[in-house]
Tab-separated table of C-alpha atoms and ligand atoms in Angstrom:
chain	number	residue	atom	x	y	z
K	4	MET	CA	0.000	0.000	0.000
K	5	VAL	CA	1.245	3.480	-0.865
K	6	ARG	CA	0.227	6.532	1.183
K	7	VAL	CA	1.277	10.149	1.370
K	8	PHE	CA	0.846	11.965	4.669
K	9	THR	CA	0.728	15.634	3.773
K	10	SER	CA	1.767	18.676	5.826
K	11	ALA	CA	2.955	16.616	8.813
K	12	ARG	CA	5.109	18.385	11.398
K	13	ILE	CA	8.305	16.541	12.264
K	14	LEU	CA	11.082	17.302	14.723
K	15	ASP	CA	14.280	18.420	13.106
K	16	THR	CA	16.608	17.645	15.957
K	17	GLY	CA	19.632	16.700	13.852
K	18	GLY	CA	20.752	20.274	13.272
K	19	GLY	CA	21.712	20.914	16.866
K	20	SER	CA	18.655	23.021	17.608
K	21	ASP	CA	16.097	21.470	19.931
K	22	ASP	CA	13.059	23.450	18.926
K	23	ALA	CA	13.276	23.214	15.141
K	24	THR	CA	10.361	21.561	13.386
K	25	ARG	CA	9.629	21.151	9.699
K	26	VAL	CA	6.364	20.651	7.841
K	27	VAL	CA	6.775	17.887	5.268
K	28	ASP	CA	5.020	15.279	3.172
K	29	ILE	CA	5.857	11.664	4.022
K	30	LEU	CA	5.549	8.944	1.365
K	31	VAL	CA	5.108	5.480	2.887
K	32	ASP	CA	5.473	2.622	0.429
K	33	GLY	CA	4.942	-0.841	1.910
K	34	MET	CA	6.943	-1.219	5.095
K	35	LYS	CA	9.201	1.801	4.551
K	36	ILE	CA	9.342	5.560	4.330
K	37	SER	CA	10.260	6.045	0.720
K	38	ARG	CA	10.511	9.836	0.741
K	39	ILE	CA	10.302	12.794	3.099
K	40	ALA	CA	10.305	16.217	1.438
K	41	ASP	CA	8.703	19.649	1.573
K	42	HIS	CA	6.364	18.392	-1.127
K	43	VAL	CA	5.847	14.889	-2.521
K	44	ASP	CA	3.719	14.314	-5.619
K	45	PRO	CA	1.501	11.324	-4.771
K	46	PRO	CA	2.202	8.367	-7.066
K	47	GLU	CA	-0.805	7.158	-9.039
K	48	GLY	CA	-3.187	5.178	-6.857
K	49	ALA	CA	-1.612	6.389	-3.599
K	50	GLY	CA	-3.832	7.257	-0.639
K	51	VAL	CA	-3.464	10.872	0.480
K	52	VAL	CA	-3.939	11.660	4.172
K	53	ASP	CA	-4.006	15.196	5.591
K	54	ALA	CA	-1.596	15.029	8.570
K	55	SER	CA	-1.464	18.761	9.279
K	56	LYS	CA	-2.762	18.382	12.843
K	57	TYR	CA	-0.073	15.870	13.800
K	58	LEU	CA	3.463	15.818	15.068
K	59	VAL	CA	4.988	12.685	13.508
K	60	THR	CA	7.905	11.038	15.316
K	61	PRO	CA	9.646	7.671	15.079
K	62	GLY	CA	8.100	5.234	17.555
K	63	PHE	CA	9.865	4.873	20.882
K	64	VAL	CA	12.169	1.881	21.412
K	65	ASN	CA	11.707	0.414	24.892
K	66	ALA	CA	15.124	-1.205	25.276
K	67	HIS	CA	14.608	-3.234	28.458
K	68	GLY	CA	11.626	-4.926	30.021
K	69	HIS	CA	9.626	-7.974	30.988
K	70	LEU	CA	6.268	-7.533	29.275
K	71	ALA	CA	4.204	-10.118	31.163
K	72	MET	CA	5.109	-8.603	34.534
K	73	THR	CA	1.947	-6.529	34.130
K	74	LEU	CA	0.395	-9.586	35.840
K	75	LEU	CA	2.381	-8.776	39.005
K	76	ARG	CA	1.840	-5.015	39.030
K	77	GLY	CA	1.388	-3.517	42.494
K	78	LEU	CA	2.232	-6.645	44.469
K	79	ALA	CA	5.300	-5.274	46.281
K	80	ASP	CA	5.809	-1.536	46.560
K	81	GLU	CA	8.101	-1.080	49.541
K	82	VAL	CA	10.866	-3.679	49.279
K	83	PRO	CA	14.379	-3.704	47.752
K	84	LEU	CA	15.307	-5.744	44.680
K	85	ASP	CA	16.427	-8.964	46.390
K	86	VAL	CA	13.305	-9.205	48.595
K	87	TRP	CA	11.093	-8.132	45.672
K	88	LEU	CA	12.581	-10.904	43.497
K	89	HIS	CA	12.820	-13.790	45.943
K	90	ASN	CA	9.716	-13.205	48.090
K	91	TYR	CA	7.261	-11.766	45.566
K	92	MET	CA	8.274	-12.316	41.920
K	93	PHE	CA	9.953	-15.740	41.693
K	94	PRO	CA	7.202	-17.594	43.672
K	95	ARG	CA	4.441	-16.148	41.417
K	96	GLU	CA	6.436	-16.639	38.237
K	97	ALA	CA	6.736	-20.333	39.141
K	98	LEU	CA	2.925	-20.533	38.889
K	99	MET	CA	2.620	-18.907	35.449
K	100	ASN	CA	1.698	-20.786	32.293
K	101	GLY	CA	2.126	-19.853	28.632
K	102	ASP	CA	-1.318	-18.259	28.329
K	103	ASP	CA	-0.683	-16.094	31.412
K	104	ILE	CA	2.472	-14.826	29.722
K	105	TYR	CA	0.623	-14.296	26.427
K	106	TYR	CA	-2.141	-12.130	27.943
K	107	GLY	CA	0.223	-10.296	30.302
K	108	SER	CA	2.458	-9.461	27.339
K	109	LEU	CA	-0.487	-8.264	25.232
K	110	LEU	CA	-1.506	-5.868	28.010
K	111	ALA	CA	2.005	-4.385	28.122
K	112	LEU	CA	2.116	-4.136	24.335
K	113	ALA	CA	-1.258	-2.346	24.318
K	114	GLU	CA	-0.054	0.142	26.942
K	115	GLY	CA	3.170	0.616	25.010
K	116	ILE	CA	1.454	1.272	21.691
K	117	MET	CA	-1.001	3.686	23.319
K	118	SER	CA	1.932	5.662	24.716
K	119	GLY	CA	3.922	5.768	21.475
K	120	THR	CA	6.213	2.727	21.582
K	121	THR	CA	6.691	0.593	18.468
K	122	THR	CA	9.719	-1.542	19.454
K	123	PHE	CA	10.136	-3.551	22.647
K	124	ALA	CA	12.828	-5.626	24.351
K	125	ASP	CA	11.806	-8.605	26.447
K	126	MET	CA	13.525	-11.091	28.719
K	127	TYR	CA	11.194	-13.618	30.342
K	128	PHE	CA	10.048	-17.217	29.942
K	129	PHE	CA	7.452	-19.079	27.847
K	130	GLU	CA	9.017	-16.766	25.287
K	131	ASP	CA	7.186	-18.443	22.392
K	132	ASP	CA	3.987	-17.021	23.886
K	133	VAL	CA	5.566	-13.561	24.060
K	134	ALA	CA	6.509	-13.912	20.386
K	135	ARG	CA	2.922	-14.912	19.575
K	136	ALA	CA	1.654	-11.749	21.319
K	137	VAL	CA	4.202	-9.507	19.541
K	138	ASP	CA	3.339	-11.031	16.169
K	139	GLU	CA	-0.403	-10.488	16.671
K	140	ALA	CA	-0.025	-6.955	18.079
K	141	GLY	CA	1.944	-6.030	14.940
K	142	VAL	CA	4.871	-4.413	16.761
K	143	ARG	CA	8.631	-4.927	16.646
K	144	ALA	CA	10.610	-6.675	19.412
K	145	ASN	CA	13.852	-8.345	20.381
K	146	LEU	CA	12.992	-11.297	22.631
K	147	SER	CA	15.154	-13.435	24.897
K	148	THR	CA	14.532	-16.298	27.272
K	149	GLY	CA	15.704	-15.191	30.716
K	150	THR	CA	18.020	-17.951	31.893
K	151	ALA	CA	19.652	-18.607	35.229
K	152	SER	CA	22.276	-21.285	35.792
K	153	LEU	CA	21.715	-21.545	39.540
K	154	ASP	CA	18.236	-23.112	39.274
K	155	ASN	CA	19.613	-26.489	38.115
K	156	GLU	CA	17.240	-26.659	35.184
K	157	GLN	CA	18.577	-29.057	32.568
K	158	GLY	CA	19.162	-27.930	29.015
K	159	ARG	CA	18.326	-24.279	29.641
K	160	LEU	CA	20.939	-22.939	27.233
K	161	GLU	CA	19.794	-25.337	24.518
K	162	LYS	CA	16.177	-24.193	24.973
K	163	SER	CA	17.302	-20.600	24.773
K	164	GLU	CA	19.203	-21.343	21.572
K	165	GLU	CA	16.263	-23.218	20.052
K	166	PHE	CA	14.080	-20.166	20.675
K	167	VAL	CA	16.639	-17.936	18.926
K	168	VAL	CA	16.720	-20.213	15.882
K	169	ARG	CA	12.902	-20.481	15.826
K	170	TRP	CA	12.130	-16.745	16.037
K	171	ASN	CA	15.092	-14.638	14.903
K	172	ASN	CA	14.118	-12.402	11.952
K	173	LYS	CA	10.575	-13.783	11.836
K	174	ALA	CA	7.272	-11.875	11.323
K	175	ASP	CA	8.650	-10.017	8.275
K	176	GLY	CA	11.725	-9.079	10.299
K	177	ARG	CA	9.704	-7.511	13.136
K	178	ILE	CA	10.915	-10.122	15.634
K	179	LYS	CA	14.545	-10.629	16.566
K	180	ALA	CA	15.680	-13.123	19.169
K	181	SER	CA	18.608	-13.019	21.573
K	182	PHE	CA	20.210	-14.704	24.586
K	183	GLY	CA	19.234	-13.566	28.070
K	184	PRO	CA	21.488	-14.726	30.906
K	185	HIS	CA	19.547	-13.180	33.779
K	186	ALA	CA	22.171	-11.527	36.018
K	187	PRO	CA	25.596	-12.158	37.607
K	188	TYR	CA	23.895	-13.221	40.872
K	189	THR	CA	21.786	-15.950	39.185
K	190	THR	CA	24.437	-17.291	36.775
K	191	THR	CA	27.931	-18.714	36.988
K	192	PRO	CA	30.666	-16.940	34.986
K	193	ALA	CA	31.056	-20.068	32.855
K	194	PHE	CA	27.353	-19.938	31.942
K	195	VAL	CA	27.646	-16.270	30.978
K	196	MET	CA	30.612	-17.125	28.743
K	197	GLU	CA	28.610	-19.909	27.051
K	198	ASN	CA	25.782	-17.469	26.329
K	199	PHE	CA	28.273	-14.998	24.833
K	200	GLU	CA	29.807	-17.709	22.629
K	201	ARG	CA	26.502	-18.978	21.280
K	202	ALA	CA	25.244	-15.447	20.642
K	203	ARG	CA	28.442	-14.673	18.730
K	204	GLU	CA	28.059	-17.818	16.631
K	205	LEU	CA	24.440	-17.014	15.774
K	206	GLY	CA	25.057	-13.275	15.265
K	207	VAL	CA	22.495	-12.137	17.850
K	208	ILE	CA	22.695	-9.856	20.883
K	209	VAL	CA	22.877	-10.736	24.591
K	210	GLN	CA	20.502	-9.063	27.063
K	211	PHE	CA	21.922	-9.080	30.584
K	212	HIS	CA	21.107	-7.302	33.882
K	213	LEU	CA	24.354	-5.766	35.121
K	214	HIS	CA	25.419	-3.733	38.154
K	215	GLU	CA	21.842	-2.981	39.248
K	216	THR	CA	22.427	-2.767	43.016
K	217	ARG	CA	25.426	-1.919	45.171
K	218	GLU	CA	25.023	-5.181	47.132
K	219	GLU	CA	25.103	-7.263	43.955
K	220	VAL	CA	28.411	-5.704	42.884
K	221	ALA	CA	29.861	-6.010	46.425
K	222	ASP	CA	28.862	-9.691	46.762
K	223	PHE	CA	30.330	-10.580	43.377
K	224	THR	CA	33.517	-8.641	44.175
K	225	ALA	CA	33.871	-10.484	47.490
K	226	THR	CA	33.713	-13.823	45.643
K	227	TYR	CA	35.641	-13.101	42.444
K	228	GLY	CA	37.884	-10.165	43.368
K	229	ALA	CA	36.448	-7.731	40.837
K	230	SER	CA	33.111	-6.265	39.749
K	231	PRO	CA	31.135	-8.427	37.313
K	232	ILE	CA	32.042	-6.285	34.276
K	233	SER	CA	35.729	-6.050	35.255
K	234	TYR	CA	35.897	-9.762	36.049
K	235	TYR	CA	34.334	-10.798	32.738
K	236	ALA	CA	36.772	-8.479	30.937
K	237	ASP	CA	39.774	-9.899	32.821
K	238	GLN	CA	38.645	-13.401	31.823
K	239	GLY	CA	38.569	-12.359	28.157
K	240	TYR	CA	34.781	-12.378	27.712
K	241	PHE	CA	34.909	-9.042	25.926
K	242	GLU	CA	37.474	-10.059	23.347
K	243	ASN	CA	35.480	-10.352	20.139
K	244	PRO	CA	32.205	-10.080	22.118
K	245	PRO	CA	28.704	-10.446	20.760
K	246	ARG	CA	26.697	-7.234	20.879
K	247	LEU	CA	25.796	-6.798	24.550
K	248	LEU	CA	22.757	-4.923	25.835
K	249	ALA	CA	23.386	-4.313	29.530
K	250	ALA	CA	20.345	-3.290	31.561
K	251	HIS	CA	20.561	-0.903	34.552
K	252	CYS	CA	24.327	-0.273	35.111
K	253	VAL	CA	23.543	1.914	38.122
K	254	HIS	CA	26.754	1.189	40.037
K	255	MET	CA	29.659	1.636	37.645
K	256	THR	CA	33.298	2.658	37.833
K	257	ALA	CA	35.030	4.540	35.034
K	258	ARG	CA	36.799	1.291	34.118
K	259	ASP	CA	33.493	-0.621	33.916
K	260	ALA	CA	32.144	2.005	31.519
K	261	GLU	CA	35.324	1.949	29.422
K	262	ILE	CA	35.091	-1.834	29.098
K	263	LEU	CA	31.507	-1.614	27.840
K	264	ARG	CA	32.386	1.197	25.445
K	265	ASP	CA	35.345	-0.697	23.998
K	266	ALA	CA	33.167	-3.813	23.652
K	267	GLY	CA	30.614	-1.849	21.600
K	268	ALA	CA	27.971	-2.567	24.231
K	269	SER	CA	24.819	-0.576	24.928
K	270	ILE	CA	23.323	0.360	28.290
K	271	ALA	CA	19.540	0.401	28.801
K	272	LEU	CA	18.792	2.867	31.604
K	273	ASN	CA	15.742	2.065	33.775
K	274	ILE	CA	15.466	5.049	36.085
K	275	GLN	CA	11.944	4.540	37.468
K	276	SER	CA	12.530	0.891	38.383
K	277	ASN	CA	15.842	1.782	40.049
K	278	LEU	CA	14.246	4.612	42.011
K	279	LYS	CA	11.231	2.556	43.123
K	280	LEU	CA	13.312	-0.423	44.286
K	281	GLY	CA	15.740	1.924	46.040
K	282	SER	CA	18.597	0.623	43.882
K	283	GLY	CA	20.196	4.033	43.568
K	284	ILE	CA	20.972	6.713	41.006
K	285	ALA	CA	23.699	6.219	38.408
K	286	ASP	CA	26.588	8.634	37.977
K	287	TYR	CA	25.125	10.253	34.867
K	288	ARG	CA	28.105	12.528	34.356
K	289	LEU	CA	30.201	9.362	34.022
K	290	LEU	CA	27.725	7.520	31.779
K	291	LEU	CA	26.998	10.480	29.487
K	292	GLY	CA	30.703	11.108	29.037
K	293	SER	CA	31.629	7.449	28.578
K	294	GLY	CA	30.872	7.082	24.884
K	295	VAL	CA	28.693	3.999	25.532
K	296	ASN	CA	25.497	3.824	23.456
K	297	LEU	CA	22.835	4.824	26.015
K	298	CYS	CA	19.207	3.861	25.552
K	299	VAL	CA	16.087	3.730	27.703
K	300	GLY	CA	13.831	0.963	29.018
K	301	THR	CA	10.895	0.828	31.398
K	302	ASP	CA	11.797	-2.553	32.953
K	303	GLY	CA	8.778	-4.666	33.963
K	304	ALA	CA	5.490	-3.225	35.165
K	305	ALA	CA	5.939	-4.815	38.602
K	306	SER	CA	8.698	-2.319	39.449
K	307	ASN	CA	7.820	0.781	37.398
K	308	ASP	CA	4.699	0.384	37.270
K	309	ASN	CA	3.847	0.948	33.605
K	310	VAL	CA	5.537	0.782	30.212
K	311	ASP	CA	5.119	4.452	29.268
K	312	MET	CA	8.343	5.560	27.600
K	313	LEU	CA	7.531	9.267	27.650
K	314	GLU	CA	7.088	9.128	31.419
K	315	GLU	CA	10.340	7.161	31.710
K	316	LEU	CA	12.184	9.659	29.552
K	317	ARG	CA	10.879	12.609	31.537
K	318	VAL	CA	11.953	11.147	34.885
K	319	LEU	CA	15.346	10.198	33.414
K	320	GLY	CA	15.908	13.699	32.057
K	321	LEU	CA	14.883	15.290	35.348
K	322	VAL	CA	17.123	13.038	37.445
K	323	MET	CA	20.039	13.550	35.037
K	324	LYS	CA	19.706	17.324	35.368
K	325	GLY	CA	19.045	17.224	39.108
K	326	SER	CA	21.735	14.752	40.113
K	327	THR	CA	24.476	16.391	38.036
K	328	MET	CA	23.231	19.866	39.022
K	329	GLU	CA	23.478	20.861	35.364
K	330	ALA	CA	20.320	21.933	33.554
K	331	SER	CA	22.250	21.756	30.284
K	332	GLY	CA	23.709	18.317	31.012
K	333	ILE	CA	21.330	16.551	28.620
K	334	SER	CA	19.591	18.125	25.631
K	335	ASN	CA	16.044	17.434	24.478
K	336	ALA	CA	17.445	16.032	21.237
K	337	SER	CA	19.806	13.655	23.083
K	338	LEU	CA	16.997	12.319	25.269
K	339	LEU	CA	14.798	11.645	22.238
K	340	THR	CA	17.699	9.974	20.414
K	341	MET	CA	18.287	7.651	23.383
K	342	ALA	CA	14.631	6.592	23.259
K	343	THR	CA	14.595	6.009	19.483
K	344	SER	CA	17.643	5.375	17.283
K	345	ASN	CA	20.035	4.464	20.128
K	346	GLY	CA	17.549	1.838	21.308
K	347	ALA	CA	17.110	0.466	17.796
K	348	GLN	CA	20.874	0.176	17.437
K	349	ALA	CA	21.087	-1.657	20.769
K	350	LEU	CA	18.406	-4.142	19.730
K	351	GLY	CA	19.984	-4.743	16.317
K	352	PHE	CA	17.250	-3.159	14.178
K	353	GLU	CA	18.642	-1.243	11.213
K	354	GLY	CA	16.714	1.672	9.731
K	355	VAL	CA	14.496	1.872	12.829
K	356	GLY	CA	14.111	4.883	15.114
K	357	THR	CA	14.662	7.606	12.518
K	358	LEU	CA	12.584	9.550	10.035
K	359	SER	CA	14.493	9.409	6.766
K	360	ASP	CA	14.225	8.077	3.234
K	361	GLY	CA	14.493	4.284	3.384
K	362	ALA	CA	13.809	3.998	7.135
K	363	THR	CA	11.094	1.644	8.352
K	364	ALA	CA	7.671	3.278	8.641
K	365	ASP	CA	7.367	2.986	12.440
K	366	LEU	CA	5.510	6.230	13.084
K	367	VAL	CA	3.657	7.882	15.952
K	368	PHE	CA	1.091	10.565	15.185
K	369	TRP	CA	0.789	12.973	18.150
K	370	ASP	CA	-2.287	15.208	18.238
K	371	LEU	CA	-0.959	18.778	18.172
K	372	GLU	CA	-4.412	20.025	19.174
K	373	ASP	CA	-3.945	18.430	22.606
K	374	GLU	CA	-3.657	21.159	25.252
K	375	SER	CA	-0.174	19.969	26.201
K	376	PHE	CA	1.171	21.161	22.823
K	377	CYS	CA	-0.314	24.657	23.214
K	378	PRO	CA	1.055	27.273	22.446
K	379	ARG	CA	3.691	25.479	20.331
K	380	ASN	CA	6.549	27.619	21.540
K	381	ASN	CA	8.868	24.635	21.221
K	382	VAL	CA	7.333	21.381	20.007
K	383	ALA	CA	10.254	19.125	21.037
K	384	SER	CA	10.108	20.653	24.500
K	385	HIS	CA	6.328	20.206	24.720
K	386	LEU	CA	6.675	16.545	23.707
K	387	LEU	CA	9.266	15.808	26.399
K	388	TRP	CA	8.193	18.042	29.247
K	389	SER	CA	4.460	18.641	28.796
K	390	ALA	CA	2.715	15.967	26.727
K	391	ASN	CA	1.574	12.522	27.837
K	392	SER	CA	0.182	9.402	26.211
K	393	ARG	CA	-3.255	11.024	25.848
K	394	ALA	CA	-1.850	12.890	22.828
K	395	VAL	CA	-0.920	9.695	20.927
K	396	ASP	CA	-3.569	9.468	18.207
K	397	SER	CA	-2.309	6.780	15.815
K	398	VAL	CA	0.644	4.407	15.573
K	399	MET	CA	2.082	2.591	12.573
K	400	VAL	CA	4.666	-0.222	12.510
K	401	ALA	CA	6.316	-1.338	9.272
K	402	GLY	CA	3.747	0.622	7.266
K	403	SER	CA	0.679	-0.948	8.948
K	404	TRP	CA	-1.553	0.709	11.533
K	405	VAL	CA	-1.414	-0.925	14.958
K	406	MET	CA	-3.581	1.851	16.466
K	407	GLU	CA	-5.774	4.256	14.543
K	408	HIS	CA	-7.443	7.167	16.349
K	409	ARG	CA	-6.920	5.401	19.724
K	410	GLN	CA	-8.386	2.081	18.495
K	411	LEU	CA	-5.958	-0.840	18.809
K	412	LEU	CA	-6.149	-3.009	15.693
K	413	GLY	CA	-4.180	-6.161	16.586
K	414	ILE	CA	-5.255	-6.480	20.236
K	415	ASP	CA	-8.739	-7.157	21.652
K	416	ILE	CA	-8.145	-4.963	24.701
K	417	ASP	CA	-11.405	-5.830	26.496
K	418	LYS	CA	-10.603	-9.530	26.335
K	419	VAL	CA	-6.996	-8.882	27.427
K	420	ARG	CA	-8.133	-6.818	30.438
K	421	PHE	CA	-10.552	-9.568	31.480
K	422	GLU	CA	-7.976	-12.358	31.086
K	423	VAL	CA	-5.204	-10.467	32.870
K	424	ALA	CA	-7.437	-9.585	35.827
K	425	ARG	CA	-8.614	-13.205	36.162
K	426	ARG	CA	-5.106	-14.655	35.910
K	427	ALA	CA	-3.528	-11.998	38.158
K	428	ARG	CA	-6.023	-12.891	40.914
K	429	ARG	CA	-4.952	-16.534	40.719
K	430	LEU	CA	-1.246	-15.590	40.890
K	431	ALA	CA	-1.732	-13.103	43.731
K	432	ASP	CA	-3.454	-15.783	45.783
K	433	GLY	CA	-0.282	-17.873	45.354
W	8	LIG	ZN1	14.881	-6.194	34.069
């Protein structure tokens, strides 16, 4: 299908100015943007859509999360990570089945779409059911089976690898698959190395929680004599590494950051989850100056407690400015880049997260008539610091609508709400 969206306003953040916008025509041909220009003559037979009331942006890339944790939302608000995991999450997760994961994931995907996200990262289990949900919702995702080596489950790495082979580059390229060793405190170093090796062989990324809490780094250091990142580097894990997507990285030294930079790794920042679990606040001066590809994730809805990227981005920007005591420490353009093209790069999606000729048509149409965009003094500023998900009118992924005028097209949201509520009650009862 060929469509031209006429007179759409887009952010022009590449020129170094935060508040520049341009009014353009956007030609979408099949799954891609074929042309963006001041004026595009519609090809014969093309649909023409007046987009003059919209700000059009690339969809957000949510670079770290656990979609089905919507099922566990609100179960533990006042506990630190280790208690939250061992006393509240792991026991309920042991009771989940594939359909629980499917409906929980669909709810997160619906929330994500309705708040402007088109690409998701996931690390969980029953991952085939997550893939089924992603495929039906019509969005883009990089999915991994979260694997621990301390639970004595047989064949876990093989299962993880089978999932990668089954799903990588499926659904017209919308789904990528990866390895997901859970964290240094649930895996042995040898298991981490095996995950790295298999990911390298298959050419996929590794998703890995790293340096989330101070205690986790201290415990590992007491056992192995160095922080997880430094220890893995000393053991040679980062020589010819697969592409690593490290979640959290709250407690980092300059050397840890250098190792990740030199390894070509990305860091997914999860500020709201870290704040809520009392895990701490990263040294943003260090991270921003490190040269590591920084991106943004919401983490799961049991520690956030939603998957709204705009909210995540706003809190991240505020904490970056507040904690470094520098209002100019992070620009509007840099924040938006972290939540779009940096995330796409981290997840291994090429041509995603930008508005340019040849990029994938993953587009969010924001209603500029929403009060939060009035008086349009600075549209990029209004998007980041004033707007919320209410202003998301329509969302397209790979040239197909996944939400049109607030109506989700691939998800029966009433059925999902009913199923999630029913299943969450069963899990909460334990
Ligand atoms: Zn996580």
